[in-house]
């Protein structure tokens, strides 16, 4: 066994060493992009264990992706010379799932509970909407499910939500939300959001359990703290207890998940929440060239809500940042593909060294077409996850039913895999009888003989289903997961059904084989889950895996993904495409300064993914909904001085004199925000045209929010902001950027 590499032997800069060698008490590490935060986290854990003599059993480390958790465990193991046995290392949802396995009875769950993914949860929502007589024509099920998810992550109970429900949508959501927990509890299931909410509830309501974990975990470390929502914030607070040995690492400049409940105030207010906290800033960047960081610093400096730090490059000077202007989106895609070809030929760069990032998934289509035409290999990240593929979900349904006979959603899918002549009418008859008797669907299927009106063929098919389910449940206790999957394939006839589908079915069988191989590698770790069946562990892993977690060395290919998906990754060469107002930033964010700042942070994240070369591309026209619409370069780039970039045009744009007509104001899409032309392209226009003058007390009208009165003003020119008290009480008070709000004078 190799010996521990003490922190004195780990290469650390002074700021990193200060964070690693911090003793007890709360610690906030503001880690800029590429500043070596993973090195700091792992070295600190190793020091806590080896130099301070703390047992790995008493350390909890929380990350946001399984990939990051795996890398952390591996690095800590290398530093310690052995696997950190007993240490809890995982994602928030993974740690929450672990806690629920141990204490689920406190919230009406057994240790064999099922985790419902987004599709399963949506199915439940649709069914509860029918029961509550909430029409999907009036309220979209996805909107209802999203509202419930937001409420859960904010730790708003169904009762609290009902008391606050004023709008028709909120009242509809309340009906479904109130019925959801009993429905999930009856199925011995939890939604993805429940993996945070229920552990917080357990810790909050049960002082003995809270005291147990507060006493067990002497040190709690949290990565990506800027991305925590309220439920995650409470989880950390409760599980850490009164010891105060909480070390969080994050970057307020990379807080980009406000749309899913993340609250940047958690990191901004850390010292308020943990008095006496030490703050360490990591500003030395080991990833990017000075040219790239210079641009990143200028962009993010425009945000007001930030702790403040400036990234400093440790790498030597490199290639300049390139601003590439295209005629339209197709020209932009062709130009990106052309640049990739040039770099492959002239610089011998491999496709796998290159990433193309975009704001929305819809942008990938033209990029994919251009890459295909040139024979450039690529991989699309964030499309259909492996565990979301039909054949995989089909087999997961049988596995879930074997693990948890109360899983009604798994039963509903399993009975159709393969098809056995059981139609909706049979399922509806079963479901109604199961509700009356308060029993799971599988149990009701065993008692199908009690039901009048069921066809004999349906009874026979249900007998087959229940027999198979009982058989697989026994096998789950005796067989490995891979052998269980093979048994299901053969016993159900699903493998034959796939072969009967022809070439597409054979492709699906390849995915099944990959699933079997993955199951064969399932090993239950020892981090507090001793006694957990391999099947339970496999299902938990399958439900919690993210798109980024699945990224691996799958060939020499250009990577295409959204900027959100790219967070935490790095590439030698990065193309940031679609740098236009209305796309990056999105048009809907202009009315809210806080959301606009988050959008700017997203750009900062995209810029700092690049190691040695960054391209920013934009198009003077872009096709949206079949219509060619004019484009204006992103106003986020306006503050960048001209000496921080090199400007290029595509050959198609240079050859088209008429192209400049796209920027004519008369051709601008109605409702598209007017912005000052970029300092990179044209002289600045009079600011009064961008931000008209307003005064306190003036009545104004907003196209979405209606009329209201100005209460406060701040800033000047394009940075001018107003706080408006709108007449509609459901809207209330909002702070808007004048340049983008589209305000009109209202009634006096």
XYZ file of C-alpha atoms in Angstrom:
748
model
C 0.000 0.000 0.000
C 1.300 3.411 -0.905
C 1.766 5.954 1.810
C -0.209 9.155 2.277
C 1.030 12.157 0.348
C 0.898 14.890 3.018
C -0.313 18.317 2.037
C 3.248 19.604 2.228
C 4.013 17.380 -0.748
C 0.955 18.389 -2.740
C 1.662 21.316 -5.046
C -0.518 24.152 -3.806
C -0.412 27.894 -4.295
C -0.673 30.067 -1.146
C -4.457 30.547 -1.393
C -5.050 26.838 -2.006
C -2.831 25.942 0.928
C -4.730 28.354 3.182
C -7.986 26.577 2.325
C -6.523 23.091 2.744
C -4.841 23.840 6.083
C -7.775 25.713 7.620
C -8.497 24.085 10.968
C -11.974 24.043 12.481
C -14.890 26.380 11.973
C -16.786 27.404 8.822
C -14.842 27.981 5.621
C -15.921 29.611 2.350
C -13.651 29.019 -0.628
C -14.503 31.340 -3.525
C -13.007 29.299 -6.323
C -12.834 30.952 -9.723
C -13.127 28.887 -12.887
C -10.100 26.656 -13.442
C -8.559 27.585 -10.075
C -8.015 24.017 -8.862
C -10.965 23.633 -6.497
C -11.037 19.838 -6.871
C -7.388 19.701 -5.819
C -8.255 21.827 -2.774
C -11.265 19.708 -1.797
C -9.459 16.395 -2.076
C -6.323 17.652 -0.343
C -8.418 19.087 2.484
C -10.270 15.796 2.980
C -6.958 13.907 2.961
C -5.506 16.294 5.531
C -8.585 15.980 7.764
C -8.263 12.179 7.718
C -4.515 11.687 7.891
C -3.098 14.743 9.652
C -5.998 15.616 11.954
C -6.787 11.957 12.672
C -10.484 12.143 11.784
C -12.013 8.810 10.745
C -13.299 8.714 7.119
C -16.575 7.562 8.675
C -16.950 11.052 10.155
C -16.546 12.960 6.867
C -19.336 13.891 4.462
C -18.480 15.302 1.017
C -21.299 16.472 -1.257
C -21.048 17.204 -4.987
C -23.515 17.873 -7.794
C -22.678 15.066 -10.244
C -21.850 11.403 -9.883
C -18.831 11.989 -12.096
C -17.459 14.604 -9.699
C -18.167 12.333 -6.717
C -16.337 9.449 -8.377
C -13.338 11.601 -9.235
C -13.206 12.951 -5.679
C -13.298 9.459 -4.173
C -10.565 8.300 -6.556
C -8.297 11.282 -5.818
C -8.761 10.983 -2.060
C -7.925 7.304 -2.325
C -4.702 8.110 -4.164
C -3.683 10.686 -1.527
C -4.479 8.350 1.346
C -3.069 5.288 -0.353
C -6.295 3.407 0.213
C -10.040 3.623 -0.424
C -11.638 6.028 2.117
C -13.857 3.299 3.581
C -16.940 4.547 5.400
C -16.783 8.064 3.973
C -20.003 9.402 2.492
C -19.163 10.956 -0.879
C -21.982 11.647 -3.322
C -24.469 14.032 -4.830
C -27.150 15.761 -2.789
C -29.742 13.441 -4.270
C -27.526 10.394 -3.775
C -26.882 11.232 -0.111
C -30.590 11.964 0.321
C -31.469 8.602 -1.227
C -29.032 6.903 1.157
C -30.577 8.600 4.171
C -34.044 7.586 3.006
C -32.959 3.951 2.688
C -32.022 4.086 6.353
C -34.915 6.156 7.747
C -37.657 5.990 5.130
C -40.152 4.527 7.603
C -40.353 8.007 9.193
C -42.036 9.270 6.010
C -43.975 6.162 5.064
C -41.405 4.422 2.842
C -39.626 1.080 3.080
C -35.968 0.652 2.136
C -37.108 -0.795 -1.216
C -38.747 2.436 -2.359
C -38.714 3.404 -6.039
C -37.331 6.667 -7.390
C -39.648 8.171 -10.013
C -37.920 10.094 -12.742
C -39.390 13.083 -14.568
C -41.523 10.952 -16.900
C -42.895 8.795 -14.085
C -43.712 11.857 -12.003
C -45.446 13.496 -14.956
C -47.561 10.369 -15.429
C -48.634 10.562 -11.786
C -49.455 14.256 -12.161
C -51.621 13.555 -15.218
C -53.528 10.848 -13.366
C -54.059 13.040 -10.304
C -55.256 15.859 -12.564
C -57.915 13.539 -13.952
C -58.948 12.543 -10.433
C -59.121 16.206 -9.347
C -61.017 17.175 -12.540
C -58.235 19.545 -13.602
C -58.337 19.733 -17.393
C -54.992 19.395 -19.251
C -56.483 21.760 -21.853
C -56.650 24.501 -19.232
C -53.390 23.712 -17.434
C -50.462 21.901 -19.024
C -49.419 18.847 -16.949
C -45.742 19.798 -17.340
C -46.475 23.245 -15.896
C -48.304 21.666 -12.957
C -45.448 19.213 -12.353
C -42.881 22.023 -12.565
C -44.822 24.153 -10.077
C -44.966 21.248 -7.623
C -41.236 20.672 -8.057
C -40.521 24.343 -7.386
C -42.665 24.236 -4.259
C -40.887 21.142 -2.968
C -37.419 22.592 -3.543
C -38.505 25.738 -1.710
C -39.784 23.494 1.139
C -43.324 24.791 0.723
C -45.733 22.134 1.969
C -49.017 21.308 0.206
C -50.877 23.010 3.067
C -48.798 26.199 2.763
C -49.169 26.160 -0.997
C -52.945 25.847 -0.713
C -53.123 28.823 1.638
C -51.182 30.956 -0.865
C -52.967 29.766 -4.001
C -54.736 32.783 -5.487
C -54.554 32.321 -9.251
C -56.480 29.618 -11.171
C -53.184 27.857 -11.990
C -52.039 27.898 -8.358
C -55.398 26.523 -7.218
C -55.181 23.723 -9.798
C -51.606 22.932 -8.739
C -52.693 22.860 -5.116
C -55.286 20.163 -5.781
C -52.696 17.922 -7.432
C -49.923 18.722 -4.946
C -52.170 17.819 -2.005
C -52.950 14.432 -3.544
C -49.389 13.662 -4.648
C -47.720 12.647 -1.382
C -50.428 10.084 -0.469
C -50.204 8.674 -4.006
C -46.425 8.334 -3.871
C -46.486 6.955 -0.351
C -49.026 4.334 -1.417
C -46.709 3.252 -4.250
C -43.666 3.230 -1.919
C -42.131 5.750 -4.305
C -40.512 9.176 -4.257
C -40.052 11.830 -6.894
C -36.608 13.163 -7.707
C -37.349 16.287 -5.665
C -38.420 14.164 -2.695
C -34.843 12.917 -2.382
C -34.073 16.340 -0.948
C -37.378 17.251 0.669
C -38.017 14.067 2.645
C -34.523 13.848 4.209
C -34.865 17.493 5.289
C -38.259 16.660 6.760
C -36.797 13.665 8.626
C -33.910 15.705 10.010
C -36.204 18.564 10.978
C -38.903 16.461 12.660
C -36.758 13.850 14.401
C -34.268 15.324 16.850
C -32.672 11.924 17.551
C -31.810 11.343 13.879
C -30.597 14.909 13.497
C -28.395 14.524 16.577
C -27.056 11.230 15.231
C -25.776 12.753 11.992
C -24.640 15.976 13.602
C -22.573 13.812 15.938
C -21.364 11.465 13.225
C -20.156 13.972 10.650
C -17.369 15.975 12.213
C -16.612 17.636 8.876
C -19.029 18.497 6.064
C -17.677 19.638 2.684
C -19.897 20.924 -0.123
C -18.842 21.531 -3.710
C -20.596 23.971 -6.104
C -22.316 25.700 -3.208
C -23.508 28.518 -5.466
C -25.903 26.055 -7.115
C -27.724 24.998 -3.944
C -31.450 25.565 -3.604
C -33.338 26.113 -0.361
C -33.838 22.402 0.323
C -30.116 21.704 -0.168
C -29.238 24.705 1.979
C -31.406 23.347 4.805
C -29.997 19.849 4.378
C -26.443 21.136 4.915
C -27.502 23.259 7.870
C -29.337 20.416 9.601
C -26.848 17.640 8.987
C -23.854 19.751 9.990
C -25.379 20.550 13.346
C -23.651 22.839 15.777
C -20.052 21.787 15.081
C -19.654 24.521 12.494
C -17.081 22.512 10.550
C -18.699 23.299 7.227
C -16.410 23.950 4.267
C -18.144 25.076 1.089
C -16.512 25.679 -2.255
C -18.185 27.657 -4.982
C -18.145 30.583 -7.348
C -20.919 33.142 -7.263
C -19.901 34.114 -10.799
C -20.934 30.628 -11.957
C -24.382 30.504 -10.356
C -26.526 29.613 -13.383
C -29.387 27.453 -12.118
C -31.799 30.007 -10.698
C -34.464 28.676 -13.083
C -34.480 25.397 -11.174
C -34.424 26.922 -7.707
C -30.724 27.588 -7.059
C -30.234 30.676 -4.900
C -26.994 32.622 -5.306
C -27.729 34.262 -1.941
C -26.697 31.021 -0.229
C -23.079 31.717 -1.108
C -23.335 35.509 -0.946
C -24.728 35.312 2.606
C -22.540 32.451 3.874
C -20.842 34.596 6.509
C -24.236 35.707 7.833
C -25.373 32.097 8.158
C -22.074 30.879 9.624
C -20.635 33.685 11.777
C -16.863 33.788 11.994
C -16.415 32.026 8.663
C -13.041 32.296 6.983
C -13.098 33.372 3.325
C -10.384 32.279 0.897
C -10.315 33.413 -2.730
C -8.782 31.226 -5.440
C -7.996 33.560 -8.341
C -5.109 31.829 -10.106
C -6.479 30.087 -13.184
C -4.655 27.006 -14.496
C -6.971 26.341 -17.427
C -7.171 29.277 -19.810
C -4.854 31.697 -21.561
C -4.630 35.385 -20.537
C -6.599 36.355 -23.647
C -9.575 34.232 -22.661
C -9.512 35.328 -19.020
C -9.251 38.999 -19.960
C -12.535 38.684 -21.858
C -14.153 36.716 -19.024
C -13.162 39.317 -16.418
C -14.574 42.202 -18.484
C -17.877 40.404 -19.054
C -18.527 39.346 -15.457
C -17.444 42.703 -14.009
C -20.729 44.122 -15.336
C -22.668 42.178 -12.689
C -23.514 43.932 -9.437
C -24.461 40.905 -7.269
C -21.059 39.277 -6.801
C -18.325 38.874 -4.191
C -15.681 40.162 -6.545
C -12.559 38.430 -7.799
C -10.313 38.636 -10.846
C -8.943 35.550 -12.538
C -5.221 35.566 -13.239
C -3.728 33.274 -15.860
C -0.818 31.007 -15.032
C -0.479 29.942 -18.668
C 1.526 31.961 -21.189
C -0.090 34.184 -23.803
C -1.789 32.359 -26.649
C -4.147 32.911 -29.550
C -6.476 35.902 -29.516
C -10.195 35.508 -28.928
C -11.987 35.539 -32.279
C -15.315 37.256 -32.890
C -16.825 35.668 -35.988
C -19.692 37.464 -37.714
C -21.910 35.439 -40.070
C -24.655 36.231 -42.552
C -27.214 33.852 -41.001
C -27.357 30.752 -38.807
C -26.504 28.379 -41.660
C -23.543 30.507 -42.607
C -22.508 30.551 -38.943
C -22.651 26.728 -38.754
C -20.704 26.353 -42.014
C -18.061 28.798 -40.796
C -17.631 26.885 -37.517
C -17.236 23.615 -39.416
C -14.743 25.289 -41.771
C -12.688 26.596 -38.827
C -12.642 23.109 -37.311
C -11.379 21.667 -40.593
C -8.640 24.291 -40.794
C -7.487 23.604 -37.238
C -7.464 19.857 -37.894
C -5.333 20.355 -41.002
C -3.005 23.149 -39.866
C -2.710 22.576 -36.109
C -3.332 18.832 -35.999
C -6.117 19.331 -33.467
C -8.281 16.322 -32.742
C -12.084 16.603 -32.933
C -12.317 15.527 -29.268
C -10.383 18.678 -28.296
C -13.169 20.884 -29.650
C -16.567 21.812 -28.208
C -19.410 23.812 -29.723
C -21.615 25.391 -27.063
C -24.999 27.028 -27.509
C -27.733 28.606 -25.405
C -30.612 26.382 -26.551
C -30.763 22.801 -27.836
C -32.626 23.945 -30.965
C -29.397 25.534 -32.236
C -27.742 22.152 -32.694
C -29.653 21.237 -35.877
C -27.806 23.527 -38.319
C -24.505 22.780 -36.574
C -25.040 19.041 -36.928
C -25.906 19.399 -40.608
C -22.726 21.355 -41.346
C -20.540 18.883 -39.463
C -22.154 15.920 -41.242
C -21.641 17.475 -44.674
C -17.920 17.739 -43.978
C -17.622 14.334 -42.401
C -16.568 15.765 -39.053
C -17.453 13.301 -36.266
C -19.445 14.717 -33.368
C -21.333 13.669 -30.271
C -24.442 15.370 -28.940
C -24.607 15.660 -25.152
C -27.880 16.241 -23.400
C -30.043 14.454 -25.928
C -31.771 11.210 -24.910
C -30.042 9.755 -21.850
C -29.159 6.084 -21.960
C -31.582 5.312 -19.145
C -34.348 7.220 -20.949
C -34.274 4.981 -24.039
C -37.426 2.987 -24.573
C -35.946 -0.499 -24.318
C -33.967 0.419 -21.207
C -37.026 1.920 -19.508
C -39.011 -1.219 -20.413
C -36.551 -3.454 -18.595
C -36.219 -1.002 -15.721
C -39.983 -1.335 -15.200
C -39.631 -5.084 -14.567
C -36.603 -4.498 -12.313
C -38.476 -1.860 -10.331
C -41.461 -4.161 -9.912
C -39.159 -6.916 -8.653
C -37.639 -4.500 -6.132
C -40.896 -2.824 -5.110
C -44.223 -4.629 -5.751
C -46.082 -1.448 -4.768
C -44.675 0.513 -7.725
C -47.839 1.145 -9.750
C -46.062 3.044 -12.538
C -43.658 0.160 -13.065
C -46.607 -2.253 -13.182
C -48.397 -0.139 -15.809
C -45.344 -0.278 -18.063
C -44.340 -3.872 -17.371
C -47.704 -5.263 -18.474
C -47.046 -3.876 -21.957
C -43.517 -5.346 -22.259
C -44.089 -7.140 -24.553
C -47.728 -6.555 -25.411
C -50.109 -9.153 -23.997
C -53.506 -7.839 -24.997
C -54.077 -5.881 -21.788
C -55.777 -2.652 -22.832
C -56.642 0.619 -21.132
C -60.088 -0.624 -20.089
C -58.548 -3.496 -18.133
C -56.037 -1.192 -16.476
C -58.760 1.313 -15.597
C -60.858 -1.479 -14.059
C -57.873 -2.659 -12.021
C -56.949 0.878 -10.945
C -60.468 1.679 -9.760
C -60.659 -1.520 -7.730
C -57.158 -0.955 -6.305
C -58.101 2.557 -5.154
C -61.232 1.260 -3.436
C -59.240 -1.405 -1.588
C -56.165 0.827 -1.003
C -53.825 -1.805 -2.444
C -51.155 -1.715 -5.218
C -52.053 -2.621 -8.793
C -49.958 -5.800 -8.720
C -51.862 -7.086 -5.682
C -55.149 -6.223 -7.374
C -53.990 -8.130 -10.452
C -53.566 -11.212 -8.252
C -57.202 -10.773 -7.209
C -58.517 -10.172 -10.726
C -61.026 -13.004 -10.289
C -62.920 -10.722 -7.873
C -63.693 -8.260 -10.654
C -66.764 -8.405 -12.821
C -66.565 -7.330 -16.421
C -63.000 -8.460 -17.107
C -62.378 -10.510 -20.226
C -61.079 -14.090 -19.657
C -58.100 -13.370 -21.924
C -57.190 -10.351 -19.783
C -57.391 -12.496 -16.605
C -55.086 -15.045 -18.201
C -52.615 -12.339 -19.194
C -52.673 -10.891 -15.678
C -51.975 -14.341 -14.249
C -48.865 -14.501 -16.438
C -47.793 -11.024 -15.260
C -48.196 -11.797 -11.553
C -46.397 -15.139 -11.915
C -43.469 -13.443 -13.665
C -43.374 -10.630 -11.097
C -43.246 -13.119 -8.215
C -40.537 -15.122 -9.991
C -38.370 -12.044 -10.592
C -38.844 -10.896 -6.991
C -37.374 -14.178 -5.755
C -34.560 -13.980 -8.297
C -33.735 -10.449 -7.155
C -32.773 -11.876 -3.770
C -30.691 -14.697 -5.221
C -29.209 -13.468 -8.524
C -26.916 -10.676 -9.639
C -28.557 -7.794 -11.481
C -27.115 -8.758 -14.871
C -28.422 -12.333 -14.530
C -31.819 -10.974 -13.486
C -32.017 -8.810 -16.621
C -31.143 -11.800 -18.819
C -33.833 -13.828 -17.051
C -36.402 -11.077 -17.655
C -35.445 -10.866 -21.330
C -35.973 -14.585 -21.829
C -38.958 -15.177 -19.553
C -41.010 -12.275 -20.881
C -40.056 -12.844 -24.515
C -38.838 -9.249 -24.772
C -35.659 -10.224 -26.619
C -37.712 -11.951 -29.323
C -40.043 -8.949 -29.530
C -37.088 -6.633 -30.171
C -35.648 -8.933 -32.861
C -39.021 -8.873 -34.576
C -38.697 -5.088 -34.985
C -35.931 -5.552 -37.582
C -32.772 -3.379 -37.753
C -34.099 -0.846 -35.242
C -34.855 -3.636 -32.789
C -31.331 -5.027 -33.188
C -29.950 -1.575 -32.338
C -32.117 -1.586 -29.236
C -30.742 -5.006 -28.308
C -27.263 -3.475 -28.398
C -28.426 -0.993 -25.750
C -29.843 -3.895 -23.742
C -26.451 -5.636 -23.879
C -24.820 -2.411 -22.666
C -27.329 -2.336 -19.825
C -26.429 -5.912 -18.878
C -22.725 -5.055 -18.932
C -23.350 -2.035 -16.697
C -25.378 -4.156 -14.299
C -22.556 -6.698 -14.093
C -20.314 -3.940 -12.757
C -22.732 -2.978 -9.975
C -20.984 -3.016 -6.637
C -22.517 -1.639 -3.474
C -20.078 0.739 -1.813
C -19.438 0.675 1.876
C -20.269 4.283 2.590
C -23.113 3.556 4.930
C -25.215 1.353 2.674
C -24.102 -2.078 3.851
C -26.945 -4.542 3.395
C -28.459 -2.728 0.419
C -29.272 -5.170 -2.359
C -27.350 -4.799 -5.628
C -30.691 -4.356 -7.410
C -31.637 -1.394 -5.201
C -28.209 0.123 -5.730
C -28.416 -0.369 -9.511
C -31.871 1.222 -9.742
C -30.790 4.173 -7.599
C -27.764 4.756 -9.798
C -29.852 4.498 -12.977
C -32.364 7.058 -11.755
C -29.781 9.572 -10.535
C -27.331 9.517 -13.440
C -27.058 12.833 -15.350
C -26.140 13.574 -18.959
C -22.685 14.832 -17.986
C -22.115 11.717 -15.898
C -22.442 9.647 -19.053
C -19.748 11.506 -20.921
C -16.834 9.263 -21.503
C -14.079 8.584 -23.997
C -16.473 7.509 -26.742
C -14.297 8.275 -29.730
C -12.592 11.209 -31.392
C -15.517 13.557 -31.932
C -16.472 17.217 -31.579
C -18.716 17.747 -28.543
C -21.998 19.658 -28.950
C -23.911 20.761 -25.864
C -25.646 23.655 -24.147
C -23.620 25.995 -21.962
C -25.557 24.737 -18.931
C -24.467 21.172 -19.660
C -20.852 22.249 -20.172
C -20.465 23.581 -16.641
C -17.594 21.815 -14.907
C -15.986 20.734 -18.191
C -13.085 22.130 -20.214
C -11.873 21.871 -23.797
C -8.785 23.161 -25.618
C -10.966 24.858 -28.242
C -14.458 26.247 -27.680
C -16.969 27.806 -30.059
C -19.681 29.866 -28.345
C -22.377 30.201 -30.976
C -25.484 32.361 -31.270
C -24.121 35.437 -29.495
C -27.123 37.637 -30.240
C -29.605 39.597 -28.173
C -32.748 37.561 -27.814
C -30.772 34.331 -27.881
C -27.836 34.971 -25.574
C -29.171 36.620 -23.513
C -32.653 35.260 -24.099
C -35.260 37.914 -24.795
C -37.389 36.930 -21.801
C -34.693 37.893 -19.272
C -34.494 41.595 -20.140
C -37.314 42.553 -17.773
C -35.586 41.190 -14.679
C -32.122 42.499 -13.675
C -31.424 39.493 -11.457
C -32.191 37.004 -14.215
C -30.212 39.118 -16.675
C -27.202 38.852 -14.355
C -27.616 35.089 -14.208
C -27.630 35.016 -17.996
C -24.359 36.989 -17.986
C -22.922 34.470 -15.513
C -23.875 31.746 -17.964
C -21.822 33.465 -20.660
C -18.925 33.691 -18.200
C -19.197 29.927 -17.653
C -19.130 29.350 -21.407
C -16.063 31.561 -21.922
C -14.111 29.871 -19.139
C -14.602 26.382 -20.618
C -11.912 27.242 -23.207
C -8.277 26.413 -22.514
C -6.316 27.846 -25.439
C -8.707 29.147 -28.119
C -12.143 30.771 -27.964
C -14.449 31.679 -30.836
C -17.533 33.827 -30.328
C -19.930 33.597 -33.255
C -23.096 35.469 -34.134
C -25.390 35.828 -37.134
C -26.972 38.919 -38.650
C -30.105 36.890 -39.321
C -31.436 33.664 -37.848
C -34.274 31.324 -38.758
C -36.896 31.001 -36.074
C -40.171 29.225 -36.640
C -39.492 29.167 -40.378
C -38.913 32.930 -40.587
C -35.595 34.711 -41.194
C -35.294 37.369 -38.513
C -32.626 40.058 -37.996
C -29.999 39.630 -35.310
C -28.015 42.081 -33.183
C -24.785 41.074 -31.505
C -25.181 40.294 -27.804
C -25.178 43.360 -25.591
C -23.133 41.302 -23.106
C -20.151 41.855 -25.390
C -20.594 45.634 -25.712
C -18.271 46.555 -22.803
C -15.378 44.528 -24.209
C -12.605 46.845 -25.522
C -11.619 46.374 -29.150
C -8.113 45.225 -28.227
C -9.413 42.080 -26.462
C -10.416 40.249 -29.667
C -9.828 39.799 -33.356
C -12.828 40.396 -35.604
C -13.600 38.228 -38.617
C -16.391 37.876 -41.136
C -17.400 34.778 -43.002
C -16.593 34.695 -46.704
C -20.297 34.591 -47.504
C -20.884 37.761 -45.495
C -17.976 39.570 -47.133
C -19.406 38.719 -50.523
C -22.927 39.903 -49.766
C -23.363 43.667 -49.792
C -27.077 43.289 -49.108
C -26.369 41.486 -45.877
C -26.115 44.709 -43.928
C -29.773 45.357 -44.564
C -30.505 42.805 -41.855
C -29.604 45.333 -39.171
C -32.132 47.911 -40.333
C -34.402 48.869 -37.443
C -37.402 48.701 -39.727
C -36.745 44.991 -40.257
C -36.319 44.211 -36.584
C -38.788 41.662 -35.274
C -41.657 43.281 -33.418
C -41.023 43.048 -29.699
C -37.304 42.461 -30.123
C -35.492 44.637 -27.558
C -33.714 47.677 -28.930
C -30.118 47.735 -27.827
C -27.193 49.991 -28.506
C -25.092 48.652 -31.380
C -21.931 46.969 -30.199
C -18.790 48.967 -29.648
C -17.105 46.181 -31.572
C -19.095 46.989 -34.695
C -20.586 50.483 -34.744
C -20.359 53.799 -32.900
C -22.534 54.218 -29.845
C -25.803 56.012 -30.342
C -27.318 58.556 -28.011
C -28.157 56.877 -24.712
C -31.412 58.733 -24.464
C -32.694 56.517 -27.253
C -31.820 53.452 -25.234
C -32.933 54.554 -21.791
C -35.508 57.341 -21.811
C -35.723 59.522 -18.727
C -38.197 58.645 -16.018
C -38.868 60.093 -12.600
C -40.323 58.854 -9.312
C -44.080 58.785 -9.250
C -44.451 58.603 -13.040
C -47.119 56.206 -14.272
C -45.906 53.682 -16.834
C -47.321 50.747 -18.758
C -45.632 47.366 -19.345
C -46.911 45.079 -22.081
C -47.068 42.057 -19.754
C -47.474 43.508 -16.258
C -49.887 46.348 -17.020
C -49.730 49.811 -15.425
C -47.886 50.904 -12.325
C -45.977 53.708 -10.610
C -42.215 54.212 -10.459
C -40.920 54.006 -6.880
C -37.133 54.078 -7.347
C -34.536 54.768 -10.060
C -30.876 53.775 -10.271
C -28.086 53.772 -12.855
C -27.758 55.774 -16.046
C -27.924 55.151 -19.766
C -28.341 51.530 -20.735
C -27.749 50.497 -17.089
C -30.725 52.520 -15.821
C -33.133 50.505 -13.669
C -36.554 51.313 -12.234
C -38.558 49.767 -9.414
C -42.264 49.751 -10.250
C -45.256 48.983 -8.042
C -47.783 47.487 -10.450
C -51.510 47.907 -9.949
C -52.081 44.155 -10.228
C -51.481 42.811 -6.702
C -50.504 39.390 -8.043
C -47.547 41.010 -9.817
C -46.626 43.499 -7.124
C -43.238 45.188 -7.175
C -40.624 44.537 -9.879
C -37.200 45.940 -10.708
C -36.653 46.316 -14.463
C -33.894 47.380 -16.842
C -35.310 50.437 -18.650
C -33.468 49.768 -21.907
C -35.169 46.411 -22.300
C -38.465 46.798 -20.474
C -40.383 48.417 -23.337
C -42.124 50.822 -20.961
C -44.660 53.362 -22.163
C -46.103 56.388 -20.382
C -49.181 55.275 -18.533
C -52.248 57.143 -17.325
C -51.438 60.241 -15.238
